Structure formats: C-alpha cells, structure tokens
GROMACS .gro file of C-alpha atoms in nm:
model
  267
    1MET     CA    1   7.434   9.035   9.281
    2PHE     CA    2   7.340   9.074   8.922
    3TRP     CA    3   7.562   9.392   8.925
    4THR     CA    4   7.820   9.175   9.068
    5ARG     CA    5   7.823   8.908   8.818
    6LEU     CA    6   7.831   9.157   8.518
    7ALA     CA    7   8.116   9.354   8.707
    8SER     CA    8   8.293   9.023   8.731
    9GLY     CA    9   8.206   8.898   8.394
   10ILE     CA   10   8.318   9.196   8.184
   11VAL     CA   11   8.637   9.169   8.352
   12LEU     CA   12   8.703   8.804   8.263
   13MET     CA   13   8.588   8.911   7.904
   14LEU     CA   14   8.845   9.187   7.900
   15VAL     CA   15   9.111   8.956   8.040
   16ALA     CA   16   9.027   8.678   7.774
   17LEU     CA   17   9.014   8.914   7.477
   18THR     CA   18   9.375   9.071   7.572
   19THR     CA   19   9.537   8.751   7.599
   20MET     CA   20   9.412   8.579   7.317
   21SER     CA   21   9.476   8.860   7.115
   22LEU     CA   22   9.822   8.892   7.230
   23GLY     CA   23   9.905   8.521   7.253
   24GLY     CA   24  10.268   8.403   7.341
   25TRP     CA   25  10.364   8.468   7.676
   26PRO     CA   26  10.041   8.671   7.839
   27LEU     CA   27   9.820   8.369   7.744
   28ALA     CA   28  10.115   8.139   7.842
   29LEU     CA   29  10.124   8.281   8.185
   30ILE     CA   30   9.743   8.341   8.225
   31SER     CA   31   9.663   7.977   8.148
   32TRP     CA   32   9.933   7.831   8.369
   33ALA     CA   33   9.784   8.044   8.647
   34VAL     CA   34   9.419   7.963   8.570
   35SER     CA   35   9.539   7.619   8.562
   36LEU     CA   36   9.668   7.609   8.895
   37ILE     CA   37   9.358   7.741   9.064
   38ALA     CA   38   9.142   7.484   8.849
   39TYR     CA   39   9.376   7.213   8.968
   40LYS     CA   40   9.300   7.368   9.314
   41GLU     CA   41   8.980   7.375   9.303
   42LEU     CA   42   8.944   7.019   9.162
   43THR     CA   43   9.171   6.842   9.412
   44ASN     CA   44   8.931   7.034   9.684
   45ALA     CA   45   8.623   6.912   9.524
   46LEU     CA   46   8.752   6.563   9.502
   47LYS     CA   47   8.889   6.531   9.850
   48CYS     CA   48   9.250   6.456   9.715
   49SER     CA   49   9.431   6.767   9.842
   50GLY     CA   50   9.738   6.730  10.080
   51GLY     CA   51  10.068   6.601   9.930
   52LEU     CA   52   9.965   6.502   9.601
   53GLU     CA   53   9.870   6.881   9.517
   54VAL     CA   54  10.260   6.944   9.535
   55LEU     CA   55  10.296   6.698   9.262
   56GLY     CA   56  10.001   6.844   9.062
   57TYR     CA   57  10.159   7.174   9.092
   58ALA     CA   58  10.499   7.090   8.988
   59GLY     CA   59  10.357   6.904   8.663
   60ILE     CA   60  10.133   7.183   8.565
   61THR     CA   61  10.445   7.401   8.583
   62GLY     CA   62  10.663   7.174   8.385
   63TYR     CA   63  10.385   7.101   8.137
   64TYR     CA   64  10.345   7.466   8.088
   65LEU     CA   65  10.700   7.559   8.045
   66LEU     CA   66  10.769   7.290   7.771
   67LEU     CA   67  10.443   7.406   7.612
   68TYR     CA   68  10.603   7.773   7.590
   69PHE     CA   69  10.956   7.700   7.537
   70SER     CA   70  10.895   7.397   7.300
   71GLY     CA   71  10.568   7.332   7.188
   72SER     CA   72  10.650   6.965   7.087
   73HIS     CA   73  10.382   6.728   7.111
   74THR     CA   74  10.615   6.423   7.195
   75TRP     CA   75  10.739   6.644   7.494
   76LEU     CA   76  10.399   6.741   7.581
   77PHE     CA   77  10.293   6.350   7.608
   78MET     CA   78  10.619   6.265   7.774
   79CYS     CA   79  10.537   6.545   8.049
   80ILE     CA   80  10.174   6.420   8.113
   81VAL     CA   81  10.304   6.029   8.154
   82GLY     CA   82  10.561   6.128   8.391
   83VAL     CA   83  10.356   6.311   8.592
   84LEU     CA   84  10.106   6.017   8.626
   85LEU     CA   85  10.388   5.795   8.701
   86ALA     CA   86  10.516   6.044   8.953
   87PHE     CA   87  10.116   6.030   9.093
   88LEU     CA   88  10.182   5.613   9.120
   89PHE     CA   89  10.524   5.646   9.244
   90ALA     CA   90  10.406   5.882   9.552
   91TYR     CA   91  10.132   5.640   9.624
   92VAL     CA   92  10.384   5.335   9.649
   93ILE     CA   93  10.653   5.500   9.883
   94THR     CA   94  10.401   5.675  10.097
   95PHE     CA   95  10.140   5.364  10.137
   96PRO     CA   96   9.889   5.349  10.293
   97LYS     CA   97   9.868   5.742  10.337
   98TYR     CA   98   9.662   5.790  10.033
   99HIS     CA   99   9.399   5.571   9.902
  100ALA     CA  100   9.363   5.489   9.507
  101ASN     CA  101   9.067   5.710   9.491
  102GLN     CA  102   9.247   6.006   9.574
  103VAL     CA  103   9.564   5.904   9.336
  104LEU     CA  104   9.347   5.842   9.092
  105ALA     CA  105   9.139   6.172   9.150
  106ALA     CA  106   9.468   6.389   9.148
  107MET     CA  107   9.543   6.244   8.825
  108PHE     CA  108   9.209   6.350   8.684
  109ALA     CA  109   9.207   6.690   8.806
  110PHE     CA  110   9.584   6.721   8.655
  111PHE     CA  111   9.449   6.589   8.310
  112TYR     CA  112   9.096   6.763   8.288
  113GLY     CA  113   9.216   7.095   8.405
  114PRO     CA  114   9.537   7.225   8.339
  115VAL     CA  115   9.628   6.992   8.039
  116LEU     CA  116   9.287   7.034   7.852
  117LEU     CA  117   9.293   7.427   7.932
  118SER     CA  118   9.633   7.436   7.747
  119PHE     CA  119   9.432   7.400   7.428
  120VAL     CA  120   9.341   7.751   7.429
  121TYR     CA  121   9.760   7.839   7.432
  122GLN     CA  122   9.805   7.581   7.141
  123THR     CA  123   9.494   7.707   6.939
  124ARG     CA  124   9.596   8.052   6.918
  125MET     CA  125   9.958   7.956   6.842
  126ALA     CA  126   9.877   7.715   6.580
  127VAL     CA  127   9.866   7.828   6.206
  128GLN     CA  128   9.612   8.135   6.153
  129GLY     CA  129   9.540   8.072   6.536
  130ILE     CA  130   9.492   8.445   6.563
  131TYR     CA  131   9.166   8.375   6.375
  132MET     CA  132   9.076   8.023   6.519
  133VAL     CA  133   9.107   8.083   6.910
  134TRP     CA  134   8.777   8.294   6.905
  135MET     CA  135   8.571   8.001   6.799
  136ILE     CA  136   8.656   7.829   7.160
  137LEU     CA  137   8.483   8.171   7.324
  138ILE     CA  138   8.211   8.173   7.059
  139SER     CA  139   8.166   7.773   7.101
  140SER     CA  140   8.146   7.833   7.497
  141TRP     CA  141   7.976   8.164   7.599
  142GLY     CA  142   7.843   8.199   7.289
  143CYS     CA  143   7.644   7.858   7.334
  144ASP     CA  144   7.581   7.934   7.694
  145THR     CA  145   7.432   8.254   7.627
  146CYS     CA  146   7.221   8.129   7.318
  147ALA     CA  147   7.086   7.820   7.531
  148TYR     CA  148   6.982   8.080   7.832
  149VAL     CA  149   6.770   8.287   7.599
  150VAL     CA  150   6.610   8.020   7.385
  151GLY     CA  151   6.547   7.809   7.715
  152LYS     CA  152   6.387   8.086   7.890
  153LEU     CA  153   6.150   8.219   7.625
  154ILE     CA  154   6.032   7.864   7.506
  155GLY     CA  155   6.199   7.584   7.723
  156ARG     CA  156   5.934   7.357   7.831
  157LYS     CA  157   6.092   6.987   7.820
  158LYS     CA  158   6.385   6.890   8.122
  159ILE     CA  159   6.661   6.685   7.959
  160PHE     CA  160   6.872   6.660   8.240
  161PRO     CA  161   6.616   6.699   8.571
  162VAL     CA  162   6.834   6.547   8.808
  163LEU     CA  163   7.175   6.729   8.703
  164SER     CA  164   7.083   7.035   8.607
  165PRO     CA  165   6.714   7.130   8.658
  166LYS     CA  166   6.726   7.444   8.442
  167LYS     CA  167   6.834   7.290   8.143
  168SER     CA  168   6.582   7.203   7.838
  169LEU     CA  169   6.586   7.048   7.559
  170GLU     CA  170   6.454   7.345   7.377
  171GLY     CA  171   6.754   7.539   7.523
  172CYS     CA  172   7.025   7.303   7.440
  173ILE     CA  173   6.880   7.317   7.077
  174GLY     CA  174   6.868   7.687   7.021
  175GLY     CA  175   7.251   7.674   7.213
  176VAL     CA  176   7.380   7.461   6.933
  177LEU     CA  177   7.213   7.639   6.633
  178GLY     CA  178   7.268   7.981   6.758
  179THR     CA  179   7.623   7.892   6.809
  180ALA     CA  180   7.652   7.745   6.489
  181LEU     CA  181   7.500   8.101   6.327
  182LEU     CA  182   7.751   8.311   6.537
  183GLY     CA  183   8.052   8.080   6.389
  184TRP     CA  184   7.921   8.151   6.018
  185LEU     CA  185   7.868   8.491   6.074
  186TYR     CA  186   8.245   8.512   6.217
  187GLY     CA  187   8.365   8.350   5.946
  188PHE     CA  188   8.197   8.539   5.667
  189PHE     CA  189   8.237   8.905   5.817
  190PHE     CA  190   8.606   8.824   5.969
  191VAL     CA  191   8.764   8.551   5.887
  192GLU     CA  192   8.727   8.504   5.499
  193LYS     CA  193   8.763   8.887   5.467
  194ALA     CA  194   9.099   8.815   5.611
  195LEU     CA  195   9.197   8.518   5.435
  196GLY     CA  196   9.097   8.630   5.106
  197ASP     CA  197   8.992   8.334   4.879
  198ARG     CA  198   8.917   8.095   5.116
  199LYS     CA  199   8.536   8.012   5.134
  200ILE     CA  200   8.531   7.841   5.501
  201ALA     CA  201   8.229   8.035   5.691
  202TRP     CA  202   8.036   7.666   5.683
  203VAL     CA  203   8.356   7.502   5.808
  204ILE     CA  204   8.368   7.741   6.086
  205SER     CA  205   8.011   7.698   6.180
  206VAL     CA  206   8.022   7.327   6.170
  207ILE     CA  207   8.347   7.339   6.429
  208CYS     CA  208   8.131   7.612   6.626
  209SER     CA  209   7.818   7.374   6.651
  210VAL     CA  210   8.011   7.074   6.753
  211GLY     CA  211   8.216   7.282   7.030
  212ALA     CA  212   7.865   7.452   7.149
  213VAL     CA  213   7.774   7.068   7.237
  214MET     CA  214   8.083   7.005   7.412
  215SER     CA  215   8.050   7.292   7.603
  216MET     CA  216   7.736   7.155   7.697
  217VAL     CA  217   7.877   6.857   7.815
  218GLY     CA  218   8.162   7.010   8.015
  219ASP     CA  219   7.889   7.228   8.151
  220LEU     CA  220   7.718   6.925   8.296
  221ALA     CA  221   8.011   6.721   8.391
  222ALA     CA  222   8.163   7.031   8.629
  223SER     CA  223   7.795   7.034   8.768
  224GLY     CA  224   7.791   6.656   8.844
  225ILE     CA  225   8.112   6.664   9.000
  226LYS     CA  226   7.971   6.964   9.228
  227ARG     CA  227   7.671   6.753   9.280
  228ASN     CA  228   7.887   6.423   9.389
  229ALA     CA  229   8.105   6.668   9.634
  230ASP     CA  230   7.791   6.838   9.782
  231ILE     CA  231   7.905   7.183   9.712
  232LYS     CA  232   7.740   7.480   9.531
  233ASP     CA  233   8.044   7.635   9.397
  234TYR     CA  234   8.401   7.530   9.316
  235GLY     CA  235   8.552   7.860   9.492
  236LYS     CA  236   8.464   8.200   9.541
  237LEU     CA  237   8.758   8.386   9.354
  238ILE     CA  238   8.514   8.539   9.096
  239PRO     CA  239   8.234   8.761   9.269
  240GLY     CA  240   7.902   8.633   9.146
  241HIS     CA  241   8.026   8.324   8.925
  242GLY     CA  242   8.232   8.116   9.172
  243GLY     CA  243   8.566   7.981   9.092
  244ILE     CA  244   8.779   7.919   8.820
  245MET     CA  245   8.595   7.593   8.742
  246ASP     CA  246   8.241   7.758   8.776
  247ARG     CA  247   8.322   7.988   8.495
  248PHE     CA  248   8.576   7.785   8.259
  249ASP     CA  249   8.410   7.458   8.274
  250SER     CA  250   8.259   7.462   7.876
  251MET     CA  251   8.562   7.636   7.763
  252ILE     CA  252   8.793   7.341   7.926
  253VAL     CA  253   8.616   7.116   7.692
  254THR     CA  254   8.545   7.275   7.396
  255ALA     CA  255   8.891   7.413   7.368
  256PRO     CA  256   9.079   7.064   7.272
  257MET     CA  257   8.779   6.982   7.036
  258THR     CA  258   8.823   7.347   6.851
  259TYR     CA  259   9.213   7.281   6.850
  260PHE     CA  260   9.153   6.917   6.675
  261LEU     CA  261   8.916   7.036   6.405
  262THR     CA  262   9.092   7.299   6.334
  263ILE     CA  263   9.423   7.144   6.251
  264LEU     CA  264   9.173   6.867   6.048
  265LEU     CA  265   8.960   7.077   5.905
  266LEU     CA  266   9.110   7.437   5.828
  267VAL     CA  267   9.500   7.400   5.856
   0.00000   0.00000   0.00000
C-alpha cells in the first residue's frame, strides 16, 4: 500500500507541476476533467445522482468554456446562477421525481467541487500567476505534510476526536507554522528574486498560513461528508489515495482563498 500510494502521489505531483507550469489550455482541460470526476463523486456521496447529474455535467462544461474563452467574472457569475436556476427548473417540471434535498445537494456539489476548483486556473492566469499559483500547493500539500510530521512527533491533544480522530492540536499548529515558513522561503528565494525590488516574502507567508487553515477546513469538511454518507473513500481512481475528492479536498478551498488574497495583497 505504501509504495502504491507513493507512486500515485508522485504521478499526481508531476501532473500538477506540469499543468500549473504551462497554464492555458492544458491546465483548463485537466481542471475541467478533474471537476467532472469530483462532481460525480460528490453526487454519489450525497445520493443525488441520476438525471440531475446531466445538468451538472453540462453546467461544468459551459462554465469551463466561459472560463477559458472569456474569463469574464460577469459571465462566470451568470453561468453559476443559470445552472442553479436550471436545477430549480428541473425540480419543478419533474416533481415529485426528486426530493428538495437532492436538488440542493446537486447545487452544492456543482459549486463546492467544480467552481471552487476553477480558482486554480484563475490564480495561474492572473497577473504574476506563474509565481502565485504555487502557493496553492504550498498551502494544501505543504500543510498536510507539516501537520502530519508534527502530529506524529508531538501530537497529544485531539482537536476533532469525532470527525478526525488522528488530528491533533499540535499537528494543526505545526501545519500552519510550517506552511508559513515554506511560504516565506518560497517568497524570499524565488518570487523576490524573480520580481526584483518587491519585498513580498512576508505577504506570501501570510497568504500561505491563511491557506493552510483553509486547507484543514477543506479536509475536515470532506471527511464530514464521508462520515454522513457512511463511506470510506469518495472513489478508487487514485491507487492508495481514493478518489479525486480524497486527494484534492484541501486544494478545493485553498485555491479561492489564495486567489482572492493574491488579488487583494499582491496584484
């Protein structure tokens, strides 16, 4: 299991590094594909699959087409609202085929997975995005690694014993502090050297530390959904890791936080 998990983790890292470096259509395409799978996993977990899924797939495809060819936030917002209204329309004309809870779950799955994940692409394509997009990985995967190491070494106090028995307060603090340090090192040795006279390592450190907090929220939220649905993993696509939602649960909420903080503090 360890070697399988390690091998698939390396493959995921290579794909992420390659597509984030390239940006443009390769990143948009892989983000669209990942979003479709994430949506499928969420609708299965939330028990709202069936005809509603078709609307979700169409909405995701339309959203990413607008994201790539337009990038206008007005059009993207109109698309999101349009998809939500389409779900309501389907609910009304097919009543009582779907329960209201199923429709709300389908709406949530569309926004939670695909829309939030699209901020990886939006961060990469923003001004100085070639440097800023890596903060998403630092905040999510960096925090996960730091929290795991610190938790294993000195973790004692269980902070969420019911939701995530293995998570400790010490591990959470170590994850945030470790990510802040990684962000500062990245900003000082890479971003500041590339941008010349801009001294922004401390700003990147702050953004990464906030992203680290959100990455843990994302991880715990995804775990909560699995517990409510009484499932171990969202899927079996990634050997040793589970499904897309099992591996990208923290990145999904870290990406929009990184994007907005980058726009506010750095651009």
